[in-house]
Coordinates of C-alpha atoms in Angstrom, one line a residue:
M1 CA 60.1 95.7 75.4
D2 CA 61.4 94.7 72.0
S3 CA 65.1 94.0 71.5
S4 CA 66.0 97.2 69.6
H5 CA 64.3 99.3 72.3
F6 CA 66.1 97.4 75.0
L7 CA 69.5 97.9 73.3
Q8 CA 68.8 101.6 72.7
T9 CA 68.0 102.1 76.4
A10 CA 71.1 100.1 77.5
V11 CA 73.3 102.2 75.3
V12 CA 71.8 105.4 76.6
F13 CA 72.4 104.3 80.2
L14 CA 76.0 103.3 79.6
L15 CA 76.8 106.4 77.6
A16 CA 75.4 108.7 80.3
T17 CA 77.3 106.8 83.0
V18 CA 80.6 106.9 81.0
I19 CA 80.3 110.7 80.5
A20 CA 78.8 111.9 83.8
V21 CA 80.6 109.8 86.5
P22 CA 84.2 110.5 85.4
L23 CA 83.4 114.2 85.2
T24 CA 82.0 114.4 88.7
K25 CA 84.8 112.3 90.1
R26 CA 87.3 114.5 88.3
F27 CA 85.9 117.5 90.2
R28 CA 85.8 115.3 93.4
L29 CA 82.0 115.4 93.6
G30 CA 81.7 111.6 93.8
S31 CA 80.2 108.9 91.6
V32 CA 76.8 109.0 93.3
L33 CA 76.3 112.6 92.1
G34 CA 77.4 111.6 88.6
Y35 CA 74.7 108.8 88.4
L36 CA 72.1 111.3 89.7
L37 CA 73.1 113.9 87.1
A38 CA 73.1 111.3 84.3
G39 CA 69.5 110.3 85.3
V40 CA 68.4 113.9 85.2
V41 CA 69.8 114.5 81.8
I42 CA 68.5 111.4 80.1
G43 CA 65.2 111.5 82.0
P44 CA 61.8 112.7 80.7
Q45 CA 62.2 116.2 82.0
L46 CA 65.3 117.1 79.9
L47 CA 66.4 115.0 76.9
G48 CA 63.7 112.4 77.3
L49 CA 65.9 109.6 76.0
V50 CA 64.4 107.1 78.4
S51 CA 60.7 107.3 79.2
D52 CA 60.0 104.1 81.0
T53 CA 61.1 105.3 84.5
E54 CA 58.9 102.8 86.3
G55 CA 60.4 99.8 84.5
V56 CA 64.0 101.0 85.2
A57 CA 63.2 101.7 88.8
A58 CA 61.8 98.1 89.3
I59 CA 65.0 96.6 88.0
S60 CA 67.4 99.0 89.8
E61 CA 65.9 98.3 93.2
F62 CA 67.7 95.0 93.2
G63 CA 70.9 97.0 93.4
V64 CA 69.8 98.2 96.9
V65 CA 69.1 94.6 97.9
L66 CA 72.6 93.6 96.9
M67 CA 74.1 96.6 98.7
L68 CA 72.4 95.6 101.9
F69 CA 73.6 92.0 101.5
V70 CA 77.2 93.2 101.2
I71 CA 76.8 95.5 104.2
G72 CA 75.6 92.5 106.2
L73 CA 78.6 90.5 105.0
E74 CA 81.0 93.3 106.2
L75 CA 79.3 93.4 109.7
S76 CA 82.2 91.8 111.6
P77 CA 81.5 91.4 115.3
Q78 CA 85.1 91.9 116.1
R79 CA 85.2 95.2 114.3
L80 CA 82.0 96.4 116.0
W81 CA 83.5 95.4 119.4
V82 CA 86.7 97.4 119.0
M83 CA 84.7 100.5 117.9
R84 CA 81.7 99.9 120.2
R85 CA 82.1 103.2 122.1
S86 CA 82.1 105.3 118.9
V87 CA 79.6 103.2 117.0
F88 CA 77.0 102.6 119.7
G89 CA 77.8 105.8 121.6
T90 CA 78.3 108.7 119.2
G91 CA 76.6 107.0 116.3
L92 CA 73.5 106.1 118.2
L93 CA 73.1 109.6 119.7
Q94 CA 73.7 111.2 116.3
V95 CA 70.9 109.2 114.7
L96 CA 68.5 109.7 117.6
S97 CA 69.1 113.4 118.1
C98 CA 68.9 114.3 114.3
S99 CA 65.9 112.0 113.8
L100 CA 64.0 113.6 116.7
A101 CA 64.9 117.2 115.7
I102 CA 64.1 116.8 112.0
G103 CA 61.0 114.8 112.7
A104 CA 59.7 117.4 115.2
A105 CA 60.3 120.1 112.6
A106 CA 58.4 118.2 110.0
Y107 CA 55.5 117.5 112.5
Y108 CA 55.1 121.0 114.1
L109 CA 56.4 123.3 111.3
F110 CA 55.0 121.6 108.2
G111 CA 52.0 119.8 109.7
L112 CA 52.9 116.3 108.6
S113 CA 51.5 113.2 110.2
G114 CA 53.4 111.4 113.0
S115 CA 54.3 108.5 110.7
A116 CA 55.5 110.7 107.9
A117 CA 57.5 112.9 110.3
A118 CA 59.2 109.8 111.7
I119 CA 60.2 108.6 108.3
I120 CA 61.5 112.0 107.2
G121 CA 63.4 112.4 110.5
G122 CA 65.0 109.0 110.3
S123 CA 65.9 109.2 106.6
L124 CA 67.4 112.7 106.7
A125 CA 69.4 111.8 109.8
L126 CA 71.5 109.5 107.6
S127 CA 74.5 110.9 105.8
S128 CA 76.2 109.7 102.6
T129 CA 78.6 106.8 103.3
A130 CA 79.8 106.9 99.7
F131 CA 80.6 110.6 99.9
G132 CA 82.1 110.6 103.4
L133 CA 84.5 107.7 102.9
Q134 CA 85.5 108.9 99.4
I135 CA 86.3 112.4 100.8
L136 CA 88.3 111.0 103.7
G137 CA 90.2 108.7 101.3
E138 CA 91.0 111.5 98.9
R139 CA 92.2 113.8 101.6
K140 CA 94.1 110.9 103.4
E141 CA 92.3 111.6 106.6
A142 CA 90.6 108.3 107.3
G143 CA 93.1 107.6 110.1
S144 CA 92.7 111.0 111.7
A145 CA 90.8 111.6 114.9
Y146 CA 87.7 113.0 113.1
G147 CA 88.0 110.4 110.3
R148 CA 87.7 107.5 112.7
Q149 CA 84.7 109.1 114.4
A150 CA 83.1 109.7 111.0
F151 CA 83.6 106.1 110.0
A152 CA 82.0 104.9 113.3
I153 CA 79.0 107.1 112.8
L154 CA 78.5 106.1 109.2
L155 CA 78.8 102.5 110.2
F156 CA 76.0 102.9 112.7
Q157 CA 73.9 104.8 110.2
D158 CA 74.2 101.9 107.8
L159 CA 72.9 99.6 110.6
A160 CA 70.1 102.0 111.5
A161 CA 68.9 102.1 107.9
I162 CA 67.8 98.5 108.1
P163 CA 65.2 98.8 110.8
L164 CA 64.1 102.1 109.3
I165 CA 63.4 100.4 105.9
A166 CA 61.6 97.6 107.7
A167 CA 59.5 100.1 109.7
V168 CA 58.0 101.9 106.7
P169 CA 55.3 99.3 106.0
L170 CA 54.5 99.1 109.7
L171 CA 54.2 102.9 110.0
A172 CA 52.0 102.9 106.9
S173 CA 49.6 100.3 108.5
S174 CA 49.6 102.3 111.8
S175 CA 48.6 105.4 110.0
S176 CA 45.6 103.8 108.3
A177 CA 42.1 103.8 109.8
Q178 CA 42.6 100.4 111.4
G179 CA 45.7 101.5 113.3
I180 CA 48.6 99.1 113.9
D181 CA 48.3 95.8 112.2
L182 CA 49.3 93.3 114.9
L183 CA 49.0 90.4 112.5
A184 CA 51.5 92.1 110.2
M185 CA 53.9 92.7 113.0
L186 CA 53.6 89.1 114.2
R187 CA 54.2 87.9 110.6
T188 CA 57.3 90.0 110.3
I189 CA 58.8 88.6 113.5
V190 CA 58.0 85.0 112.5
V191 CA 59.5 85.4 109.0
I192 CA 62.7 87.0 110.4
A193 CA 63.1 84.2 112.9
L194 CA 62.6 81.6 110.2
V195 CA 65.3 83.3 108.0
M196 CA 67.7 83.5 110.9
V197 CA 67.3 79.9 112.1
G198 CA 67.0 78.4 108.6
G199 CA 69.9 80.4 107.3
R200 CA 72.1 79.5 110.3
Y201 CA 71.8 75.8 109.7
L202 CA 71.2 75.6 105.9
L203 CA 73.3 78.2 104.1
R204 CA 76.7 76.9 105.1
Q205 CA 75.7 73.4 104.1
V206 CA 74.6 74.7 100.7
F207 CA 77.8 76.6 100.1
R208 CA 79.9 73.6 101.3
F209 CA 78.0 71.4 98.7
V210 CA 78.5 73.9 95.9
A211 CA 82.2 74.5 96.7
R212 CA 82.9 70.8 95.8
A213 CA 81.9 71.6 92.3
D214 CA 84.8 74.0 92.0
S215 CA 83.1 76.2 89.5
V216 CA 83.1 80.0 89.6
E217 CA 79.9 80.3 87.6
V218 CA 78.0 78.0 90.0
S219 CA 79.4 79.9 93.1
T220 CA 78.2 83.2 91.6
A221 CA 74.8 81.7 90.8
T222 CA 74.5 80.3 94.4
A223 CA 75.4 83.8 95.8
L224 CA 72.7 85.4 93.7
L225 CA 70.2 82.6 94.6
V226 CA 70.7 83.2 98.3
V227 CA 70.1 87.0 98.0
M228 CA 67.2 86.7 95.6
G229 CA 65.6 83.7 97.4
T230 CA 65.7 85.5 100.8
A231 CA 64.3 88.7 99.2
L232 CA 61.5 86.7 97.6
L233 CA 60.6 85.0 100.8
M234 CA 60.4 88.3 102.5
E235 CA 58.3 89.8 99.7
L236 CA 55.8 86.9 99.9
A237 CA 55.4 87.5 103.6
H238 CA 54.9 91.3 102.9
V239 CA 58.2 92.1 104.7
S240 CA 61.0 94.4 103.4
T241 CA 63.1 92.6 100.8
T242 CA 66.1 94.7 101.8
L243 CA 65.8 93.5 105.4
G244 CA 65.9 89.9 104.1
A245 CA 69.1 90.5 102.1
F246 CA 70.8 92.2 105.1
L247 CA 69.9 89.2 107.4
A248 CA 71.3 86.8 104.8
G249 CA 74.6 88.8 104.7
V250 CA 74.8 88.9 108.5
L251 CA 74.4 85.1 108.7
L252 CA 77.3 84.6 106.4
A253 CA 79.5 87.4 107.8
D254 CA 81.7 85.1 109.9
S255 CA 81.7 82.1 107.5
E256 CA 84.7 81.0 105.5
Y257 CA 82.7 81.9 102.3
R258 CA 82.4 85.6 103.1
H259 CA 85.1 87.0 100.9
E260 CA 84.2 84.7 98.0
L261 CA 80.6 85.8 98.2
E262 CA 81.6 89.5 98.3
S263 CA 83.8 89.1 95.2
H264 CA 80.9 87.4 93.3
I265 CA 78.3 90.0 94.3
E266 CA 80.4 93.2 94.0
P267 CA 80.2 93.6 90.2
F268 CA 76.4 93.1 90.1
K269 CA 76.0 95.4 93.1
G270 CA 78.0 98.3 91.6
L271 CA 76.1 98.2 88.2
L272 CA 72.6 97.9 89.7
L273 CA 73.3 100.4 92.4
G274 CA 74.4 102.9 89.7
L275 CA 71.2 102.1 87.8
F276 CA 69.2 102.8 91.0
F277 CA 70.8 106.3 91.4
I278 CA 70.2 107.0 87.7
S279 CA 66.5 106.0 88.2
V280 CA 66.3 108.5 91.1
G281 CA 67.8 111.2 88.9
M282 CA 65.2 110.4 86.2
S283 CA 62.4 110.7 88.7
M284 CA 63.5 114.0 90.1
D285 CA 61.0 116.8 89.7
L286 CA 63.1 119.7 88.3
S287 CA 60.0 121.9 88.0
L288 CA 60.0 122.2 91.8
L289 CA 63.5 123.7 91.6
L290 CA 62.4 126.1 88.9
H291 CA 59.2 127.2 90.5
Q292 CA 60.1 127.1 94.2
P293 CA 63.9 127.6 94.3
L294 CA 63.8 129.5 97.6
L295 CA 61.9 126.6 99.3
V296 CA 64.4 124.1 98.1
L297 CA 67.3 126.3 99.1
E298 CA 65.8 126.8 102.6
L299 CA 65.4 123.0 103.0
V300 CA 69.0 122.4 102.0
I301 CA 70.3 125.1 104.5
A302 CA 68.0 123.9 107.3
L303 CA 69.0 120.3 106.8
M304 CA 72.8 120.9 106.8
L305 CA 72.7 123.5 109.5
L306 CA 70.5 121.4 111.9
K307 CA 72.6 118.3 111.5
G308 CA 75.8 120.3 111.7
V309 CA 74.7 122.0 115.0
L310 CA 73.9 118.6 116.5
L311 CA 77.0 116.9 115.2
W312 CA 79.5 119.4 116.6
P313 CA 78.8 118.9 120.3
L314 CA 78.7 115.1 119.8
G315 CA 82.1 115.1 118.2
R316 CA 83.5 117.7 120.7
W317 CA 82.4 116.1 123.9
L318 CA 81.5 112.4 123.3
G319 CA 84.0 111.9 120.6
E320 CA 86.6 113.9 122.5
L321 CA 87.7 115.8 119.4
E322 CA 89.4 119.2 119.2
R323 CA 87.2 122.1 118.1
T324 CA 88.6 122.1 114.5
D325 CA 88.1 118.4 114.1
A326 CA 84.6 118.6 115.5
L327 CA 83.9 121.2 112.8
R328 CA 85.3 119.0 110.1
L329 CA 83.1 116.1 111.3
A330 CA 80.0 118.3 111.3
V331 CA 80.6 119.6 107.8
L332 CA 81.4 116.1 106.4
L333 CA 78.3 114.4 107.8
A334 CA 75.8 117.3 107.5
C335 CA 74.5 116.2 104.1
G336 CA 71.8 113.7 103.3
G337 CA 72.6 110.2 102.2
E338 CA 71.9 107.5 99.6
F339 CA 69.7 105.5 102.0
A340 CA 67.3 108.4 102.2
F341 CA 66.4 107.9 98.6
V342 CA 65.5 104.3 99.3
V343 CA 63.4 105.1 102.4
L344 CA 61.6 108.1 100.9
K345 CA 60.8 106.1 97.7
L346 CA 59.4 103.3 99.8
A347 CA 57.4 105.7 101.9
T348 CA 55.9 107.4 98.8
G349 CA 54.9 104.0 97.5
Q350 CA 53.2 103.3 100.8
Q351 CA 51.4 106.7 100.5
L352 CA 53.0 108.1 103.7
L353 CA 54.4 111.0 101.5
S354 CA 53.0 112.7 98.5
A355 CA 55.0 112.9 95.2
R356 CA 55.6 116.6 95.7
Q357 CA 57.0 116.0 99.2
N358 CA 59.2 113.3 98.0
G359 CA 60.4 115.5 95.1
L360 CA 61.4 118.4 97.4
L361 CA 63.3 116.1 99.8
V362 CA 65.1 114.3 97.0
L363 CA 66.2 117.7 95.5
A364 CA 67.3 118.9 99.0
I365 CA 69.4 115.7 99.6
T366 CA 71.0 115.8 96.2
L367 CA 72.0 119.5 96.5
S368 CA 73.4 118.9 100.0
M369 CA 75.5 116.0 98.7
A370 CA 76.8 118.2 95.9
L371 CA 77.7 121.0 98.4
T372 CA 79.6 118.7 100.8
P373 CA 82.9 118.3 98.9
L374 CA 83.0 122.1 98.4
L375 CA 82.3 122.9 102.0
V376 CA 84.9 120.3 103.2
A377 CA 87.6 121.9 101.0
L378 CA 86.5 125.4 102.2
V379 CA 86.7 124.5 105.9
A380 CA 90.1 122.8 105.4
K381 CA 91.4 125.9 103.7
L382 CA 90.1 128.2 106.5
L383 CA 91.4 126.0 109.3
G384 CA 94.7 125.4 107.5
G385 CA 96.4 122.0 107.1
K386 CA 95.1 118.6 107.7
S387 CA 93.5 117.1 110.7
K388 CA 95.8 115.9 113.4
K389 CA 96.3 112.2 114.0
P390 CA 94.5 110.7 117.0
T391 CA 96.2 111.7 120.2
R392 CA 97.0 109.2 122.9
A393 CA 99.4 109.3 125.8
Y394 CA 102.5 107.1 125.2
D395 CA 102.5 103.8 127.1
I396 CA 104.6 103.6 130.3
I397 CA 107.2 100.9 129.5
D398 CA 107.7 98.7 132.5
T399 CA 109.7 95.6 131.5
H400 CA 113.1 93.9 131.9
A401 CA 116.0 95.1 129.9
P402 CA 115.5 93.8 126.3
R403 CA 118.1 92.4 124.0
V404 CA 116.1 93.6 120.9
I405 CA 113.9 96.6 120.2
I406 CA 111.4 96.3 117.3
A407 CA 110.2 99.6 115.8
G408 CA 107.0 98.9 113.9
Y409 CA 104.7 96.1 114.7
G410 CA 103.1 95.4 111.3
R411 CA 103.4 92.2 109.3
M412 CA 107.3 92.0 109.4
G413 CA 107.6 93.2 112.9
Q414 CA 105.2 90.6 114.2
I415 CA 107.1 87.7 112.5
V416 CA 110.3 88.9 114.1
A417 CA 108.6 89.2 117.5
R418 CA 107.1 85.7 117.3
V419 CA 110.4 84.1 116.6
L420 CA 112.1 86.0 119.4
R421 CA 109.4 85.1 121.8
A422 CA 109.6 81.4 120.9
Q423 CA 113.4 81.6 121.4
G424 CA 112.9 83.2 124.8
I425 CA 114.8 86.4 123.7
P426 CA 113.5 89.5 125.6
F427 CA 112.4 92.3 123.3
V428 CA 110.3 95.5 123.3
A429 CA 108.1 96.4 120.3
L430 CA 107.1 100.0 119.7
D431 CA 104.4 101.1 117.3
H432 CA 102.9 104.6 116.6
S433 CA 99.5 103.3 115.2
V434 CA 96.6 103.2 117.7
E435 CA 94.7 100.9 115.3
Q436 CA 97.5 98.4 115.1
L437 CA 97.9 98.2 118.8
D438 CA 94.2 97.7 119.3
L439 CA 94.2 95.0 116.7
V440 CA 97.1 93.1 118.3
Q441 CA 95.7 93.4 121.8
R442 CA 92.4 91.7 120.7
F443 CA 94.2 88.5 120.0
G444 CA 96.0 88.0 123.3
N445 CA 97.5 89.4 126.5
V446 CA 100.7 90.9 125.1
T447 CA 103.1 92.6 127.6
D448 CA 106.0 93.4 125.4
I449 CA 104.3 95.7 122.9
F450 CA 103.9 99.4 123.6
Y451 CA 102.3 102.5 122.0
G452 CA 104.7 105.3 121.1
D453 CA 106.8 107.0 118.4
P454 CA 110.2 105.2 118.2
A455 CA 111.7 108.5 117.0
R456 CA 111.2 110.1 120.4
P457 CA 114.4 109.9 122.5
E458 CA 112.5 109.7 125.8
L459 CA 110.6 106.7 124.6
L460 CA 113.8 104.9 123.6
R461 CA 115.3 105.7 127.0
A462 CA 112.2 104.2 128.6
A463 CA 112.6 101.1 126.4
Q464 CA 116.1 100.8 127.8
A465 CA 117.7 101.1 124.3
D466 CA 121.1 101.6 126.0
K467 CA 121.0 98.0 127.2
A468 CA 119.8 96.4 124.0
E469 CA 122.0 94.8 121.4
V470 CA 119.9 94.9 118.2
F471 CA 117.4 97.4 116.8
V472 CA 115.0 96.0 114.2
L473 CA 113.6 98.8 112.1
A474 CA 110.4 97.2 110.6
S475 CA 108.3 100.3 109.9
D476 CA 106.5 100.3 106.5
D477 CA 106.8 104.1 106.2
P478 CA 110.2 105.1 104.5
E479 CA 110.2 108.6 105.9
S480 CA 109.4 107.4 109.4
S481 CA 112.0 104.7 109.4
L482 CA 114.7 107.2 108.2
R483 CA 113.7 109.5 111.0
V484 CA 114.0 106.7 113.6
A485 CA 117.3 105.5 112.2
R486 CA 118.8 109.0 112.5
V487 CA 117.8 109.2 116.2
V488 CA 119.0 105.7 117.0
R489 CA 122.3 106.1 115.2
R490 CA 123.0 109.4 116.9
Q491 CA 122.0 108.4 120.4
Y492 CA 122.8 104.7 120.5
P493 CA 125.8 104.1 118.1
H494 CA 126.4 100.7 119.7
L495 CA 123.1 99.2 118.5
K496 CA 123.2 97.0 115.4
I497 CA 120.4 98.3 113.2
I498 CA 118.6 95.8 110.9
A499 CA 116.4 97.8 108.7
R500 CA 113.5 97.0 106.4
A501 CA 113.5 98.9 103.1
R502 CA 110.7 99.7 100.8
N503 CA 112.7 100.0 97.5
R504 CA 116.2 100.7 96.2
Q505 CA 116.0 104.5 96.9
H506 CA 115.1 103.7 100.5
V507 CA 118.0 101.2 100.7
W508 CA 120.5 103.9 99.6
R509 CA 119.2 106.5 102.0
L510 CA 119.5 104.0 104.9
M511 CA 123.1 103.2 103.7
D512 CA 123.7 107.0 104.0
L513 CA 123.1 106.6 107.7
G514 CA 125.6 103.8 108.0
I515 CA 123.2 100.9 108.0
D516 CA 124.7 97.9 106.2
E517 CA 122.6 95.8 103.8
P518 CA 119.1 96.9 104.5
V519 CA 116.5 94.2 103.8
R520 CA 114.2 95.0 100.9
E521 CA 110.7 93.8 101.9
T522 CA 109.8 92.0 98.7
L523 CA 113.3 90.7 97.5
Y524 CA 113.5 87.3 99.1
S525 CA 109.9 86.4 98.6
S526 CA 110.2 87.5 94.9
L527 CA 113.4 85.3 94.5
K528 CA 111.6 82.3 96.0
L529 CA 108.6 82.9 93.7
T530 CA 110.9 83.1 90.7
R531 CA 112.7 79.9 91.7
K532 CA 109.4 78.0 91.9
A533 CA 108.3 79.4 88.6
L534 CA 111.5 78.1 86.9
E535 CA 111.0 74.7 88.5
A536 CA 107.4 74.7 87.2
L537 CA 108.8 75.3 83.7
G538 CA 110.9 72.2 83.9
L539 CA 114.3 73.3 85.3
A540 CA 115.9 71.1 87.9
P541 CA 115.6 72.5 91.5
E542 CA 119.4 72.8 91.7
Q543 CA 119.6 74.7 88.4
A544 CA 116.7 77.0 89.3
A545 CA 118.3 77.8 92.7
D546 CA 121.6 78.4 90.9
Q547 CA 120.2 80.9 88.4
V548 CA 118.2 82.8 91.1
E549 CA 121.2 82.9 93.3
R550 CA 123.3 84.3 90.5
F551 CA 120.7 87.1 90.0
R552 CA 120.7 87.8 93.8
R553 CA 124.4 88.2 93.9
Q554 CA 124.6 90.5 90.9
D555 CA 121.7 92.6 92.2
A556 CA 123.5 93.0 95.5
E557 CA 126.6 94.1 93.7
L558 CA 124.5 96.5 91.6
I559 CA 123.0 98.0 94.7
K560 CA 126.4 98.8 96.1
L561 CA 127.7 100.1 92.7
Q562 CA 124.7 102.4 92.2
Y563 CA 124.9 103.7 95.7
A564 CA 127.8 105.9 94.7
V565 CA 125.7 107.5 91.9
Y566 CA 122.1 107.1 93.1
D567 CA 121.5 110.9 92.8
D568 CA 122.5 110.8 89.1
E569 CA 119.6 109.4 87.0
A570 CA 121.7 109.1 83.8
K571 CA 124.3 107.0 85.5
L572 CA 121.7 104.9 87.2
V573 CA 120.2 104.0 83.8
Q574 CA 123.6 103.2 82.4
T575 CA 124.6 100.9 85.2
T576 CA 121.2 99.1 85.1
R577 CA 121.6 98.4 81.4
E578 CA 125.2 97.2 81.9
A579 CA 124.1 94.9 84.7
L580 CA 121.4 93.5 82.6
A581 CA 123.8 92.8 79.7
D582 CA 126.2 91.1 82.1
L583 CA 123.4 88.9 83.5
E584 CA 122.4 87.8 80.0
K585 CA 126.0 86.8 79.3
L586 CA 126.2 84.8 82.5
F587 CA 123.0 82.9 81.6
E588 CA 124.3 82.3 78.1
A589 CA 127.5 80.9 79.5
D590 CA 125.4 78.6 81.8
A591 CA 124.1 76.9 78.7
E592 CA 127.6 75.7 77.7
P593 CA 128.7 72.2 79.0
S594 CA 131.7 73.7 80.7
A595 CA 129.5 75.7 83.0
A596 CA 128.3 72.5 84.9
R597 CA 131.3 72.6 87.2
I598 CA 130.8 76.3 88.0
R599 CA 127.1 75.7 88.8
Q600 CA 128.0 72.9 91.1
R601 CA 130.4 75.1 93.0
D602 CA 127.9 77.9 93.2
V603 CA 125.1 75.7 94.4
D604 CA 127.2 74.9 97.5
V605 CA 126.2 78.4 98.7
P606 CA 122.5 78.2 99.7
L607 CA 120.0 80.6 98.3
A608 CA 119.2 83.3 100.9
G609 CA 115.6 83.3 102.0
S610 CA 115.0 79.7 100.9
D611 CA 113.3 77.2 103.2

């Protein structure tokens, strides 16, 4: 390929991506669909701007390799253990039931071979992780009951895709006249064992050696070398390259280099994966949609209906979801997924499927993905409102009378609890997040932390709030903290409330409830950061501390001054400008020789929040 042709092709790809992806994301159809549509438009069947589809496909397949490496990196054993029931229970049954049902339909209704039916069943059982997580994120339902079940099922599907990809060459050899190639199976097992053992003992040593160079470019090159080297080794042994990349990721999942590797690989993965989906769109056979629209439509309806019918009882009974949430789960995961493109393309290359069969299935999967956001929105409108948060009975609080009650056991609440525990001060911590409690309980046998909504009066009574002295309001949700503060102030006026505030508006609303001096969550760390920045610029530590302390005092005065007018935006702006002008005058005065005595006097008061 000459340089001008290469540049022309690159410009076409980038232009199509820049136009198509933002449009589909604007209509909440997802970036994957945007890449597919871009490929269709610039492909040989419409505009014909790119004709070398085979060359593009060969390059883009490396995006799938990188994607599987990243999936392997994210495969945390702790995460799987916490979600083991949903992942290996609901997820496993979903993949098995859908694979068997779809495979049986392909075998008996369409007369495909056993190997082809198995590949079709396994690939169509997988849903779109990209679409599912994106929809949950946009609707803010990732933490809902059905959102957690959907995430667990998608996680198992990602795991199931690996052996499915690896099984395609084996199924191709078993469908040949010679039957199953035992030598090929043995070779696969030996190569996997070599990668696992060699990677376990060599990869960390390699990354430890490279880390000493302290070079971002070398670290990126090493990450790509690991992925490409493992894939090449697998290819030379006639084993799936994607399986090798996944195994390399798994071997490094619990290493100290995991996050650094992921940050180096992510840009390459995103670009090449987008290129892969564009190549899939370019290879789509639109003539099938024009000449056999009813067949394509029947495949789409059959796929989504069959998966939805099987998903609903799994979510309802095994996932213990309500009827409405089970329906939401079924609609969200009824479509096909991006891994199906990979599996079907590989199966077509191994001659398990014909080009026409592959074209029909790719069209059906693409249309099902396009319909999913619309169906999710329609079901949400019909059911009304959002999915309920996961329900769980509040914990029974059986403990001695505490001196302190902590509401919210996140980052700030945990620090308070650790200090109190070290001082031997009895406390009770309450948190309304199931995930947070599960996370904390993984790291030790804690007996003073309980699940429940601190805004419920009966829970506060069970926590013996009437006998406590201090109530630490450490929740990171402003509305939730205000609701808790109202209940505590009304029912237990003797409690001294120490409240965390998100911002100035939150401070003022807490002050409305009679809470003195709420603690802004980023104020003191920001002051300390500023002090260190001033010291790095050459100021003496005493002078830096003095200037930061002056700012803190004036900001505290400004908070109290603006509290009286915080509902008047014009006065807020005016007081902020006046405070800034006063601060500038103070710092100008500091530059005069006569200010030295004043600074010395002020330094005697230590900077709040300093070590």
